[in-house]
Amino acid sequence: NCTNRAPFPTLHLLREESVERAVASEGGDADAIVERNLQTLRDLGVEGWRALMQKA
């Protein structure tokens, strides 16, 4: 699942307040964030994803 992939090992430090704000921006639907990320990857396609990974 490329939505959870980083080009390098990454440690994510998430503040609870920031996560709550992000979920609230989607009307309280955390799954909407995941769906939006998946759609972005579908729109990019394989070549778009490869181009992003090469920039990293």
PDB file of N, CA and C in Angstrom:
ATOM      1  N   ASN A   1       0.842  -1.167   0.000  1.00  0.00           N
ATOM      2  CA  ASN A   1       0.000   0.000   0.000  1.00  0.00           C
ATOM      3  C   ASN A   1       0.892   1.237   0.000  1.00  0.00           C
ATOM      4  N   CYS A   2       0.958   1.900  -1.103  1.00  0.00           N
ATOM      5  CA  CYS A   2       1.846   3.048  -1.253  1.00  0.00           C
ATOM      6  C   CYS A   2       1.415   4.265  -0.459  1.00  0.00           C
ATOM      7  N   THR A   3       0.194   4.300   0.030  1.00  0.00           N
ATOM      8  CA  THR A   3      -0.219   5.455   0.828  1.00  0.00           C
ATOM      9  C   THR A   3       0.487   5.463   2.177  1.00  0.00           C
ATOM     10  N   ASN A   4       1.060   4.351   2.564  1.00  0.00           N
ATOM     11  CA  ASN A   4       1.777   4.262   3.832  1.00  0.00           C
ATOM     12  C   ASN A   4       3.282   4.131   3.621  1.00  0.00           C
ATOM     13  N   ARG A   5       3.745   4.411   2.430  1.00  0.00           N
ATOM     14  CA  ARG A   5       5.142   4.197   2.088  1.00  0.00           C
ATOM     15  C   ARG A   5       5.891   5.527   2.056  1.00  0.00           C
ATOM     16  N   ALA A   6       7.089   5.518   2.576  1.00  0.00           N
ATOM     17  CA  ALA A   6       7.968   6.674   2.496  1.00  0.00           C
ATOM     18  C   ALA A   6       9.240   6.240   1.758  1.00  0.00           C
ATOM     19  N   PRO A   7       9.881   7.163   1.040  1.00  0.00           N
ATOM     20  CA  PRO A   7      11.082   6.779   0.299  1.00  0.00           C
ATOM     21  C   PRO A   7      12.244   6.392   1.211  1.00  0.00           C
ATOM     22  N   PHE A   8      12.217   6.850   2.447  1.00  0.00           N
ATOM     23  CA  PHE A   8      13.254   6.536   3.423  1.00  0.00           C
ATOM     24  C   PHE A   8      12.561   6.161   4.728  1.00  0.00           C
ATOM     25  N   PRO A   9      13.248   5.429   5.602  1.00  0.00           N
ATOM     26  CA  PRO A   9      12.635   5.142   6.910  1.00  0.00           C
ATOM     27  C   PRO A   9      12.213   6.458   7.570  1.00  0.00           C
ATOM     28  N   THR A  10      10.991   6.473   8.059  1.00  0.00           N
ATOM     29  CA  THR A  10      10.420   7.709   8.580  1.00  0.00           C
ATOM     30  C   THR A  10       9.756   7.461   9.922  1.00  0.00           C
ATOM     31  N   LEU A  11       9.966   8.367  10.835  1.00  0.00           N
ATOM     32  CA  LEU A  11       9.278   8.336  12.118  1.00  0.00           C
ATOM     33  C   LEU A  11       8.276   9.474  12.112  1.00  0.00           C
ATOM     34  N   HIS A  12       7.009   9.128  12.241  1.00  0.00           N
ATOM     35  CA  HIS A  12       5.959  10.138  12.244  1.00  0.00           C
ATOM     36  C   HIS A  12       5.605  10.484  13.684  1.00  0.00           C
ATOM     37  N   LEU A  13       5.751  11.737  14.018  1.00  0.00           N
ATOM     38  CA  LEU A  13       5.327  12.223  15.326  1.00  0.00           C
ATOM     39  C   LEU A  13       4.058  13.023  15.105  1.00  0.00           C
ATOM     40  N   LEU A  14       2.960  12.494  15.607  1.00  0.00           N
ATOM     41  CA  LEU A  14       1.667  13.124  15.390  1.00  0.00           C
ATOM     42  C   LEU A  14       1.126  13.669  16.703  1.00  0.00           C
ATOM     43  N   ARG A  15       0.770  14.932  16.683  1.00  0.00           N
ATOM     44  CA  ARG A  15       0.131  15.510  17.854  1.00  0.00           C
ATOM     45  C   ARG A  15      -1.356  15.214  17.770  1.00  0.00           C
ATOM     46  N   GLU A  16      -1.919  14.790  18.879  1.00  0.00           N
ATOM     47  CA  GLU A  16      -3.337  14.438  18.908  1.00  0.00           C
ATOM     48  C   GLU A  16      -4.197  15.583  18.386  1.00  0.00           C
ATOM     49  N   GLU A  17      -3.854  16.805  18.748  1.00  0.00           N
ATOM     50  CA  GLU A  17      -4.612  17.969  18.296  1.00  0.00           C
ATOM     51  C   GLU A  17      -4.580  18.085  16.769  1.00  0.00           C
ATOM     52  N   SER A  18      -3.441  17.816  16.167  1.00  0.00           N
ATOM     53  CA  SER A  18      -3.314  17.906  14.711  1.00  0.00           C
ATOM     54  C   SER A  18      -4.133  16.825  14.012  1.00  0.00           C
ATOM     55  N   VAL A  19      -4.120  15.632  14.579  1.00  0.00           N
ATOM     56  CA  VAL A  19      -4.896  14.536  14.005  1.00  0.00           C
ATOM     57  C   VAL A  19      -6.382  14.848  14.111  1.00  0.00           C
ATOM     58  N   GLU A  20      -6.803  15.330  15.251  1.00  0.00           N
ATOM     59  CA  GLU A  20      -8.215  15.684  15.435  1.00  0.00           C
ATOM     60  C   GLU A  20      -8.643  16.760  14.448  1.00  0.00           C
ATOM     61  N   ARG A  21      -7.775  17.745  14.208  1.00  0.00           N
ATOM     62  CA  ARG A  21      -8.087  18.815  13.267  1.00  0.00           C
ATOM     63  C   ARG A  21      -8.212  18.268  11.841  1.00  0.00           C
ATOM     64  N   ALA A  22      -7.318  17.344  11.467  1.00  0.00           N
ATOM     65  CA  ALA A  22      -7.368  16.748  10.124  1.00  0.00           C
ATOM     66  C   ALA A  22      -8.656  15.947   9.936  1.00  0.00           C
ATOM     67  N   VAL A  23      -9.025  15.172  10.944  1.00  0.00           N
ATOM     68  CA  VAL A  23     -10.255  14.377  10.861  1.00  0.00           C
ATOM     69  C   VAL A  23     -11.472  15.298  10.815  1.00  0.00           C
ATOM     70  N   ALA A  24     -11.443  16.352  11.597  1.00  0.00           N
ATOM     71  CA  ALA A  24     -12.571  17.292  11.609  1.00  0.00           C
ATOM     72  C   ALA A  24     -12.733  17.959  10.247  1.00  0.00           C
ATOM     73  N   SER A  25     -11.630  18.186   9.543  1.00  0.00           N
ATOM     74  CA  SER A  25     -11.712  18.832   8.229  1.00  0.00           C
ATOM     75  C   SER A  25     -12.402  17.936   7.205  1.00  0.00           C
ATOM     76  N   GLU A  26     -12.491  16.640   7.503  1.00  0.00           N
ATOM     77  CA  GLU A  26     -13.185  15.687   6.632  1.00  0.00           C
ATOM     78  C   GLU A  26     -14.567  15.361   7.180  1.00  0.00           C
ATOM     79  N   GLY A  27     -15.094  16.213   8.023  1.00  0.00           N
ATOM     80  CA  GLY A  27     -16.423  15.999   8.575  1.00  0.00           C
ATOM     81  C   GLY A  27     -16.462  14.876   9.596  1.00  0.00           C
ATOM     82  N   GLY A  28     -15.322  14.591  10.235  1.00  0.00           N
ATOM     83  CA  GLY A  28     -15.246  13.548  11.245  1.00  0.00           C
ATOM     84  C   GLY A  28     -15.039  12.154  10.677  1.00  0.00           C
ATOM     85  N   ASP A  29     -14.791  12.059   9.388  1.00  0.00           N
ATOM     86  CA  ASP A  29     -14.643  10.764   8.732  1.00  0.00           C
ATOM     87  C   ASP A  29     -13.172  10.505   8.391  1.00  0.00           C
ATOM     88  N   ALA A  30     -12.469   9.815   9.285  1.00  0.00           N
ATOM     89  CA  ALA A  30     -11.045   9.530   9.067  1.00  0.00           C
ATOM     90  C   ALA A  30     -10.831   8.676   7.826  1.00  0.00           C
ATOM     91  N   ASP A  31     -11.779   7.826   7.501  1.00  0.00           N
ATOM     92  CA  ASP A  31     -11.650   6.988   6.304  1.00  0.00           C
ATOM     93  C   ASP A  31     -11.620   7.826   5.029  1.00  0.00           C
ATOM     94  N   ALA A  32     -12.216   9.013   5.068  1.00  0.00           N
ATOM     95  CA  ALA A  32     -12.211   9.884   3.895  1.00  0.00           C
ATOM     96  C   ALA A  32     -10.790  10.319   3.547  1.00  0.00           C
ATOM     97  N   ILE A  33      -9.954  10.494   4.562  1.00  0.00           N
ATOM     98  CA  ILE A  33      -8.559  10.872   4.325  1.00  0.00           C
ATOM     99  C   ILE A  33      -7.845   9.743   3.586  1.00  0.00           C
ATOM    100  N   VAL A  34      -8.048   8.519   4.033  1.00  0.00           N
ATOM    101  CA  VAL A  34      -7.430   7.356   3.391  1.00  0.00           C
ATOM    102  C   VAL A  34      -7.919   7.240   1.955  1.00  0.00           C
ATOM    103  N   GLU A  35      -9.218   7.386   1.750  1.00  0.00           N
ATOM    104  CA  GLU A  35      -9.781   7.282   0.399  1.00  0.00           C
ATOM    105  C   GLU A  35      -9.221   8.362  -0.523  1.00  0.00           C
ATOM    106  N   ARG A  36      -9.079   9.589  -0.006  1.00  0.00           N
ATOM    107  CA  ARG A  36      -8.522  10.673  -0.818  1.00  0.00           C
ATOM    108  C   ARG A  36      -7.078  10.360  -1.214  1.00  0.00           C
ATOM    109  N   ASN A  37      -6.291   9.823  -0.283  1.00  0.00           N
ATOM    110  CA  ASN A  37      -4.906   9.449  -0.592  1.00  0.00           C
ATOM    111  C   ASN A  37      -4.849   8.347  -1.637  1.00  0.00           C
ATOM    112  N   LEU A  38      -5.721   7.364  -1.519  1.00  0.00           N
ATOM    113  CA  LEU A  38      -5.761   6.280  -2.510  1.00  0.00           C
ATOM    114  C   LEU A  38      -6.140   6.817  -3.886  1.00  0.00           C
ATOM    115  N   GLN A  39      -7.103   7.731  -3.933  1.00  0.00           N
ATOM    116  CA  GLN A  39      -7.506   8.308  -5.215  1.00  0.00           C
ATOM    117  C   GLN A  39      -6.374   9.120  -5.834  1.00  0.00           C
ATOM    118  N   THR A  40      -5.633   9.831  -5.005  1.00  0.00           N
ATOM    119  CA  THR A  40      -4.485  10.591  -5.511  1.00  0.00           C
ATOM    120  C   THR A  40      -3.484   9.660  -6.176  1.00  0.00           C
ATOM    121  N   LEU A  41      -3.208   8.509  -5.548  1.00  0.00           N
ATOM    122  CA  LEU A  41      -2.277   7.550  -6.144  1.00  0.00           C
ATOM    123  C   LEU A  41      -2.828   6.966  -7.435  1.00  0.00           C
ATOM    124  N   ARG A  42      -4.125   6.683  -7.469  1.00  0.00           N
ATOM    125  CA  ARG A  42      -4.728   6.171  -8.707  1.00  0.00           C
ATOM    126  C   ARG A  42      -4.585   7.200  -9.825  1.00  0.00           C
ATOM    127  N   ASP A  43      -4.801   8.468  -9.483  1.00  0.00           N
ATOM    128  CA  ASP A  43      -4.696   9.532 -10.474  1.00  0.00           C
ATOM    129  C   ASP A  43      -3.261   9.690 -10.970  1.00  0.00           C
ATOM    130  N   LEU A  44      -2.287   9.522 -10.088  1.00  0.00           N
ATOM    131  CA  LEU A  44      -0.874   9.628 -10.476  1.00  0.00           C
ATOM    132  C   LEU A  44      -0.469   8.498 -11.410  1.00  0.00           C
ATOM    133  N   GLY A  45      -0.953   7.316 -11.115  1.00  0.00           N
ATOM    134  CA  GLY A  45      -0.555   6.149 -11.896  1.00  0.00           C
ATOM    135  C   GLY A  45       0.869   5.725 -11.547  1.00  0.00           C
ATOM    136  N   VAL A  46       1.295   4.642 -12.144  1.00  0.00           N
ATOM    137  CA  VAL A  46       2.618   4.077 -11.844  1.00  0.00           C
ATOM    138  C   VAL A  46       3.728   5.062 -12.205  1.00  0.00           C
ATOM    139  N   GLU A  47       3.633   5.664 -13.374  1.00  0.00           N
ATOM    140  CA  GLU A  47       4.700   6.578 -13.804  1.00  0.00           C
ATOM    141  C   GLU A  47       4.768   7.824 -12.923  1.00  0.00           C
ATOM    142  N   GLY A  48       3.624   8.342 -12.528  1.00  0.00           N
ATOM    143  CA  GLY A  48       3.603   9.496 -11.632  1.00  0.00           C
ATOM    144  C   GLY A  48       4.217   9.175 -10.282  1.00  0.00           C
ATOM    145  N   TRP A  49       3.913   7.993  -9.756  1.00  0.00           N
ATOM    146  CA  TRP A  49       4.470   7.561  -8.476  1.00  0.00           C
ATOM    147  C   TRP A  49       5.986   7.404  -8.596  1.00  0.00           C
ATOM    148  N   ARG A  50       6.441   6.783  -9.678  1.00  0.00           N
ATOM    149  CA  ARG A  50       7.894   6.621  -9.885  1.00  0.00           C
ATOM    150  C   ARG A  50       8.592   7.973  -9.955  1.00  0.00           C
ATOM    151  N   ALA A  51       7.981   8.931 -10.638  1.00  0.00           N
ATOM    152  CA  ALA A  51       8.574  10.258 -10.741  1.00  0.00           C
ATOM    153  C   ALA A  51       8.695  10.902  -9.357  1.00  0.00           C
ATOM    154  N   LEU A  52       7.678  10.750  -8.538  1.00  0.00           N
ATOM    155  CA  LEU A  52       7.745  11.299  -7.176  1.00  0.00           C
ATOM    156  C   LEU A  52       8.844  10.624  -6.362  1.00  0.00           C
ATOM    157  N   MET A  53       8.967   9.315  -6.506  1.00  0.00           N
ATOM    158  CA  MET A  53       9.979   8.583  -5.743  1.00  0.00           C
ATOM    159  C   MET A  53      11.385   8.968  -6.183  1.00  0.00           C
ATOM    160  N   GLN A  54      11.581   9.292  -7.442  1.00  0.00           N
ATOM    161  CA  GLN A  54      12.894   9.685  -7.928  1.00  0.00           C
ATOM    162  C   GLN A  54      13.300  11.054  -7.398  1.00  0.00           C
ATOM    163  N   LYS A  55      12.334  11.902  -7.135  1.00  0.00           N
ATOM    164  CA  LYS A  55      12.622  13.233  -6.581  1.00  0.00           C
ATOM    165  C   LYS A  55      13.026  13.153  -5.116  1.00  0.00           C
ATOM    166  N   ALA A  56      12.612  12.098  -4.437  1.00  0.00           N
ATOM    167  CA  ALA A  56      12.858  11.981  -2.988  1.00  0.00           C
ATOM    168  C   ALA A  56      14.302  11.664  -2.689  1.00  0.00           C
TER     169      ALA A  56
END
